[in-house]
PDB file of C-alpha atoms in Angstrom:
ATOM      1  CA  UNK A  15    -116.068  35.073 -85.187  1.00 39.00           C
ATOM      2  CA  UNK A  16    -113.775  36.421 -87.479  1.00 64.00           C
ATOM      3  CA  UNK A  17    -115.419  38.823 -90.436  1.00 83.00           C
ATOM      4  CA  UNK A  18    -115.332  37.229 -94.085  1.00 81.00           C
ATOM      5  CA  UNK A  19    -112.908  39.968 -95.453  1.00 82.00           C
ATOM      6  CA  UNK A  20    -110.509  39.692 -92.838  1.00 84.00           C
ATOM      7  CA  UNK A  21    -110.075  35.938 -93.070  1.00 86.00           C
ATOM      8  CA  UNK A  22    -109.531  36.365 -96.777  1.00 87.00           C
ATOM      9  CA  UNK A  23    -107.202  38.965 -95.830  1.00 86.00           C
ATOM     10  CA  UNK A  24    -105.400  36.869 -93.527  1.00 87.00           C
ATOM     11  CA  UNK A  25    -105.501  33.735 -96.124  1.00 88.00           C
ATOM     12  CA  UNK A  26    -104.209  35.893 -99.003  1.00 89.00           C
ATOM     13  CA  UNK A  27    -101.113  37.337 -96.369  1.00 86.00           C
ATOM     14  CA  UNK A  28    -100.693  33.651 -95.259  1.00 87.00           C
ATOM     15  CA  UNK A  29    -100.282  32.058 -98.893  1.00 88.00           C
ATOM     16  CA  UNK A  30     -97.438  35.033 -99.739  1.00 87.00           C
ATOM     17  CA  UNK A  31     -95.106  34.078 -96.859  1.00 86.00           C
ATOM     18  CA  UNK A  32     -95.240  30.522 -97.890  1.00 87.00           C
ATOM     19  CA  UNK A  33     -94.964  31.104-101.456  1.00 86.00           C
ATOM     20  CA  UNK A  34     -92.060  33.954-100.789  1.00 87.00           C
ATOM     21  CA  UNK A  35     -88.367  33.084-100.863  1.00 86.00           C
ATOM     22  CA  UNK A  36     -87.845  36.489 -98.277  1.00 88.00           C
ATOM     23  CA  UNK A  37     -90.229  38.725 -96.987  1.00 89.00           C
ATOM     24  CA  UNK A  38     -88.540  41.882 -95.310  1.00 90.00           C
ATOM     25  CA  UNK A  39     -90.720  44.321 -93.072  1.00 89.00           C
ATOM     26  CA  UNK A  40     -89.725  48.193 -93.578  1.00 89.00           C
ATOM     27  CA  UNK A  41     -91.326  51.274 -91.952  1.00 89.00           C
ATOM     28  CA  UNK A  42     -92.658  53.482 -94.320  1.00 85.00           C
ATOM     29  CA  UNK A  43     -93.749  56.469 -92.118  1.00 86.00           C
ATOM     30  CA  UNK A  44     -93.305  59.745 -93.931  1.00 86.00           C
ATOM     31  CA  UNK A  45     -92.890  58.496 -97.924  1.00 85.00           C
ATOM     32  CA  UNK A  46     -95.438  59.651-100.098  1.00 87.00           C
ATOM     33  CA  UNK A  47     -97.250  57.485-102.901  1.00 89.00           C
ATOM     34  CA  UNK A  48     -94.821  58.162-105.614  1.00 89.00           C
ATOM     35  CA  UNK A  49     -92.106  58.089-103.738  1.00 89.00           C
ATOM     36  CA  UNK A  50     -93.469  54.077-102.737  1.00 88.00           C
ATOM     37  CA  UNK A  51     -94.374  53.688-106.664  1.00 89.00           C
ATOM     38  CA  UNK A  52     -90.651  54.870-107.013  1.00 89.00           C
ATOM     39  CA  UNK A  53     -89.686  51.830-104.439  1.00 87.00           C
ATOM     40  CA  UNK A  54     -91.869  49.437-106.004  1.00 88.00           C
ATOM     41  CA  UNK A  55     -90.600  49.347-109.003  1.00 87.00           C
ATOM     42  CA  UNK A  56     -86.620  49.052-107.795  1.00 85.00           C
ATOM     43  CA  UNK A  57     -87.691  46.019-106.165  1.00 83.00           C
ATOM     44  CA  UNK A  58     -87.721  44.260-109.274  1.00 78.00           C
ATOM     45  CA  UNK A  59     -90.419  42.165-110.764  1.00 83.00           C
ATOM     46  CA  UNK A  60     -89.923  39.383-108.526  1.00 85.00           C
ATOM     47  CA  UNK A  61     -91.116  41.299-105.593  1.00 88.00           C
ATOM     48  CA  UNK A  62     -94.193  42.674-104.208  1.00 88.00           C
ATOM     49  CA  UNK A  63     -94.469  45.421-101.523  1.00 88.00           C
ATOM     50  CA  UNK A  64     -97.814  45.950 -99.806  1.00 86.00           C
ATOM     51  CA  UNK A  65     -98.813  48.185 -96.603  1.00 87.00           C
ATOM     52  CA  UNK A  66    -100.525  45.686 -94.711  1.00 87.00           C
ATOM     53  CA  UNK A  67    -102.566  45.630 -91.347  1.00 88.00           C
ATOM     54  CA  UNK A  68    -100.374  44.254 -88.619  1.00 86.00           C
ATOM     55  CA  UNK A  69    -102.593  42.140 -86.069  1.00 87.00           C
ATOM     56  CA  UNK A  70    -103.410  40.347 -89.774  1.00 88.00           C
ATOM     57  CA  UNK A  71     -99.989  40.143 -91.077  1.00 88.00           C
ATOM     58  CA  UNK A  72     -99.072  38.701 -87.477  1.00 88.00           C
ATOM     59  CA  UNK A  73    -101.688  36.335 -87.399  1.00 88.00           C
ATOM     60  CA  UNK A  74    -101.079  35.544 -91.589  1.00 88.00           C
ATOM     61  CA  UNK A  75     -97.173  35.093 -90.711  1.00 87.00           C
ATOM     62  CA  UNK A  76     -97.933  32.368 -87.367  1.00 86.00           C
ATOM     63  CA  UNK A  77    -100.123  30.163 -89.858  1.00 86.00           C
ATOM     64  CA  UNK A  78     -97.343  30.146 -92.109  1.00 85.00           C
ATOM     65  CA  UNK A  79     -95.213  29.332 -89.482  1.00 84.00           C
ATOM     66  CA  UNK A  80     -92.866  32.320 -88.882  1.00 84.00           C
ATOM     67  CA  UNK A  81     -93.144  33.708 -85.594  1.00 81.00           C
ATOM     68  CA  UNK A  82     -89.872  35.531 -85.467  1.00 81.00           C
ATOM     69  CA  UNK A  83     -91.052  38.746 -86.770  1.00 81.00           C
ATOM     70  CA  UNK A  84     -93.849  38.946 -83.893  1.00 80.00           C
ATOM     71  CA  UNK A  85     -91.940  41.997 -82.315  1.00 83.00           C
ATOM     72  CA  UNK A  86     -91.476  43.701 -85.443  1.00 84.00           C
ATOM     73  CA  UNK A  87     -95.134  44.672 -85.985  1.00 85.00           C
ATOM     74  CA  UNK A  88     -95.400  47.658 -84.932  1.00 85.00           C
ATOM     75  CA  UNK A  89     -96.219  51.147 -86.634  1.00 85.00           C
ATOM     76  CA  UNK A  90     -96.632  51.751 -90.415  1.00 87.00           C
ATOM     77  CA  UNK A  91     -95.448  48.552 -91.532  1.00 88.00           C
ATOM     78  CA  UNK A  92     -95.147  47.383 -95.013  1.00 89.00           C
ATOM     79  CA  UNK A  93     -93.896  44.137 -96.013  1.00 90.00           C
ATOM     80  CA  UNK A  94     -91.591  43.193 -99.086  1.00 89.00           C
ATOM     81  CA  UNK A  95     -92.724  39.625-100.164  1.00 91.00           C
ATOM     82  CA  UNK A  96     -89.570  38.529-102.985  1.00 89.00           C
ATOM     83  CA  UNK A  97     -90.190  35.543-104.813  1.00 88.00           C
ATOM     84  CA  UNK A  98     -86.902  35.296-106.627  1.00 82.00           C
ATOM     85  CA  UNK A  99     -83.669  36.539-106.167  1.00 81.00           C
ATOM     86  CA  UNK A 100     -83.696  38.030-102.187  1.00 85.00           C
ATOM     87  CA  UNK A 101     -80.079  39.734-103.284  1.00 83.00           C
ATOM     88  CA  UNK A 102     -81.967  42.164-106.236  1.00 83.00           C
ATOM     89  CA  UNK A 103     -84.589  42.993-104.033  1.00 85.00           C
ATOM     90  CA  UNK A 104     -82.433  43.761-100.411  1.00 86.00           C
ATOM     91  CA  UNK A 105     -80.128  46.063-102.998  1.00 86.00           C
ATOM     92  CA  UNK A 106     -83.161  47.796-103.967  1.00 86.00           C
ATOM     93  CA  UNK A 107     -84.884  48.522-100.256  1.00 87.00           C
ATOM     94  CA  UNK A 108     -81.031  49.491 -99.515  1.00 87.00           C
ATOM     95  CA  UNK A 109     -80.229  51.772-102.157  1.00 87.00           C
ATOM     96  CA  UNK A 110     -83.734  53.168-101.988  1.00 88.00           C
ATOM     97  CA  UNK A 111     -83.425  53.643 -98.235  1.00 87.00           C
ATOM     98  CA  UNK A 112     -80.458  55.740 -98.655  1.00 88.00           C
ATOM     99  CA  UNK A 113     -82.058  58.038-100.400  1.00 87.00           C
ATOM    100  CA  UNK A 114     -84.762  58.269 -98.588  1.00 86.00           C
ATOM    101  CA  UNK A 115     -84.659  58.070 -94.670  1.00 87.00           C
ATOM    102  CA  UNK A 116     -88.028  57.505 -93.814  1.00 86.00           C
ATOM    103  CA  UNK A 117     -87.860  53.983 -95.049  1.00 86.00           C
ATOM    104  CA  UNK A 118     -86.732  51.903 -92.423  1.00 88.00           C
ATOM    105  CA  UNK A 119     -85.876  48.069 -92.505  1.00 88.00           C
ATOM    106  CA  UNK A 120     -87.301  46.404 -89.749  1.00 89.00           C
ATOM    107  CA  UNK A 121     -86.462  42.946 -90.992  1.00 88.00           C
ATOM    108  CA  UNK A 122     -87.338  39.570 -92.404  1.00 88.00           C
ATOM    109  CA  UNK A 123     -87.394  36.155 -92.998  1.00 89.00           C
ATOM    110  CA  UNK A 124     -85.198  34.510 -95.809  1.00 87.00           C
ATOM    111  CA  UNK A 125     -86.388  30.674 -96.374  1.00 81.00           C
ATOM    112  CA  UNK A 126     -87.661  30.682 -92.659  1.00 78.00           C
ATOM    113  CA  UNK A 127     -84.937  32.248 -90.634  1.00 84.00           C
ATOM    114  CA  UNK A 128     -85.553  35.707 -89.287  1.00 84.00           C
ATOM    115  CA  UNK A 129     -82.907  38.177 -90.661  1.00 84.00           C
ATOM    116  CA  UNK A 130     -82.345  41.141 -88.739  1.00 86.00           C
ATOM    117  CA  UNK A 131     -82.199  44.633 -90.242  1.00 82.00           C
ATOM    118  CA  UNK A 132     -78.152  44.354 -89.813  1.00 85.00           C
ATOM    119  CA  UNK A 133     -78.443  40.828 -91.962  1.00 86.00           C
ATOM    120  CA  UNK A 134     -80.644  42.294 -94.897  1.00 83.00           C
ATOM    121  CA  UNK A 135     -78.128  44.969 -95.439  1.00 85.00           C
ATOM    122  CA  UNK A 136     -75.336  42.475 -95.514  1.00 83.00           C
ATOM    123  CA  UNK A 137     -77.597  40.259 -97.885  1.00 81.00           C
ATOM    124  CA  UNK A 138     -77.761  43.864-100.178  1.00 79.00           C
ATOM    125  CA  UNK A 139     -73.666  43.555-100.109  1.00 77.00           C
ATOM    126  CA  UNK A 140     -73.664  40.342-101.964  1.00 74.00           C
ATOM    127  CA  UNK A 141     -73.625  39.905-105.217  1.00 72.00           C
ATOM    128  CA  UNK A 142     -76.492  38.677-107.320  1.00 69.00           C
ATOM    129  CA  UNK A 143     -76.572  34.953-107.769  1.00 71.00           C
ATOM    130  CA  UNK A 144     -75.714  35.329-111.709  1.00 75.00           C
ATOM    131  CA  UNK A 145     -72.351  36.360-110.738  1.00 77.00           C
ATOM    132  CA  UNK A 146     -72.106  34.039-108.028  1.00 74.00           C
ATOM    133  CA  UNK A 147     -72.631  30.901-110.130  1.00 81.00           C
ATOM    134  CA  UNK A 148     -70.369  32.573-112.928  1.00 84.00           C
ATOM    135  CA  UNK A 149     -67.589  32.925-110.435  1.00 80.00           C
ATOM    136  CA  UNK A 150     -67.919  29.441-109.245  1.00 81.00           C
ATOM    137  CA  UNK A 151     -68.240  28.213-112.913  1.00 83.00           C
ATOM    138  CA  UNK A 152     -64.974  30.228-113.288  1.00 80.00           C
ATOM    139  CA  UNK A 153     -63.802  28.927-111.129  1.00 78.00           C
ATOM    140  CA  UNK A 154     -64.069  25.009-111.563  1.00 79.00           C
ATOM    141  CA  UNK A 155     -63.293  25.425-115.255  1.00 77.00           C
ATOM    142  CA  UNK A 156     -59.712  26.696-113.597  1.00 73.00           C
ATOM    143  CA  UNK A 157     -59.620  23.962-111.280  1.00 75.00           C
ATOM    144  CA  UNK A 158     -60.120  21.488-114.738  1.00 76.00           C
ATOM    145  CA  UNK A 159     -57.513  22.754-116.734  1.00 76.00           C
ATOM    146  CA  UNK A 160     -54.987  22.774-113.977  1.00 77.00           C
ATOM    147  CA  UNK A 161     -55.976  19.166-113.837  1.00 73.00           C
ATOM    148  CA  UNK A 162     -55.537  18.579-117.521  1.00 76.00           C
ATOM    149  CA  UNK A 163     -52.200  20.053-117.508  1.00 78.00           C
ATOM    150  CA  UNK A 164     -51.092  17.831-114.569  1.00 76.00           C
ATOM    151  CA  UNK A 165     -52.633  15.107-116.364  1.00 78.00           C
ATOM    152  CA  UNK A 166     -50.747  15.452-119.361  1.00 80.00           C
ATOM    153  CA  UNK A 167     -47.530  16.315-118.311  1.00 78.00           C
ATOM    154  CA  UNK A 168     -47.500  12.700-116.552  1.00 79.00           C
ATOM    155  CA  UNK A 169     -47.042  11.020-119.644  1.00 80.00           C
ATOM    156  CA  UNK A 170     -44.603  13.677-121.276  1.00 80.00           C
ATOM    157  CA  UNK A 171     -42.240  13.528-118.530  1.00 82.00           C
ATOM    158  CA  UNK A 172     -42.129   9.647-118.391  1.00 82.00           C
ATOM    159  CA  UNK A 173     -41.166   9.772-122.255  1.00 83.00           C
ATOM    160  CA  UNK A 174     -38.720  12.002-122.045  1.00 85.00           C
ATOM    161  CA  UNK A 175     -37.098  10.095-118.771  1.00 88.00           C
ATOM    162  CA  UNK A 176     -37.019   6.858-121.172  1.00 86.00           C
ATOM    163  CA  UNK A 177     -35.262   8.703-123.774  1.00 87.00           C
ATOM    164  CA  UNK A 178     -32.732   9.982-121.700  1.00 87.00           C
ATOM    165  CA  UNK A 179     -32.174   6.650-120.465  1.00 88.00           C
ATOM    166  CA  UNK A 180     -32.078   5.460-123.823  1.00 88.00           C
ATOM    167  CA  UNK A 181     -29.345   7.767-124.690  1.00 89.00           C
ATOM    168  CA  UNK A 182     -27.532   6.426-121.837  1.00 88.00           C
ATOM    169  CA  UNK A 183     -28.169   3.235-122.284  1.00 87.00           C
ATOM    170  CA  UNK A 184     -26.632   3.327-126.275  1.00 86.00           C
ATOM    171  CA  UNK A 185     -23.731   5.954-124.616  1.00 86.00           C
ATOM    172  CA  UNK A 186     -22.661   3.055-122.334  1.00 85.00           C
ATOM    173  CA  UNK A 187     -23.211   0.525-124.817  1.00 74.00           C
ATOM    174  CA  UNK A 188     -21.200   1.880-127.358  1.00 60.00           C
ATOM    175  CA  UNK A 189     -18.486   3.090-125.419  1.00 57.00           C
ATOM    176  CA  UNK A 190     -17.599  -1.185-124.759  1.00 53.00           C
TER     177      UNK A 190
END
């Protein structure tokens, strides 16, 4: 039978992967506390990263239904659980990864798809979702005023045909 603190362990680990947009697994051999305070905090607030145990964070991530990342735990392993924007908080493991080597992205899950190490990097490359909406916002507001002007020039065209054939019309008339 399991022990009390474990099963709380494994409920509290459970309840984060469902509740979590993302969760990406890193390897965190060699980093000392500040330097994870350091990575903690470029996370962003919409992210928590805790070193975890892995036979519970296995067991926590199959009754939440994700059992892609079964091979992935194995040594150190500490797991980035992002409730908000996944794009903030991949840019932040990234840029904090470069600067220090002995953080290594395992990988993830994003909405229940595993996400290789490859994949989160990629996901670091995109722009937030801000900019993404702004750009399609941009974007449409183009697409309407291109419409508008094709809209309008309809009628402004047809007048100006009439009056031309107006002016032909009296041109021929009065030339009888």
């Amino acid at each position: 039978m399991a022990r009390p603190d474990k099963a709380a362990a494994v409920a509290e680990l459970a309840d984060q992967f469902r509740s979590s947009n993302a969760a990406v697994l890193t390897e965190y051999r060699g980093l000392t506390v500040a330097q994870l305070k350091t990575l903690r905090r470029s996370l962003g607030e919409d992210a928590q990263y805790a070193v975890v145990k892995n036979t519970l964070t296995k067991i926590a991530a199959n009754e939440a239904g994700i059992s892609t990342l079964d091979d992935l735990f194995n040594g150190p392993t500490a797991v980035a659980f992002i409730s908000g924007d996944p794009v903030t908080s991949a840019k932040g493991l990234r840029d904090f990864a470069k600067d220090n080597p002995n953080l290594v992205i395992k990988g993830g899950v994003l909405d229940g798809k595993a996400l290789s190490a490859d994949e989160i990097k990629k996901l670091a490359d995109l722009e937030s979702r801000e900019v993404l909406l702004a750009k399609l916002a941009g974007a449409m507001k183009g697409k309407q005023t291109q419409a508008a002007q094709l809209f309008q020039a309809l009628p402004s065209k047809f007048v100006r045909t009439a009056e031309a054939l107006r002016v032909k019309l009296e041109e021929q008339g009065g030339a009888e």
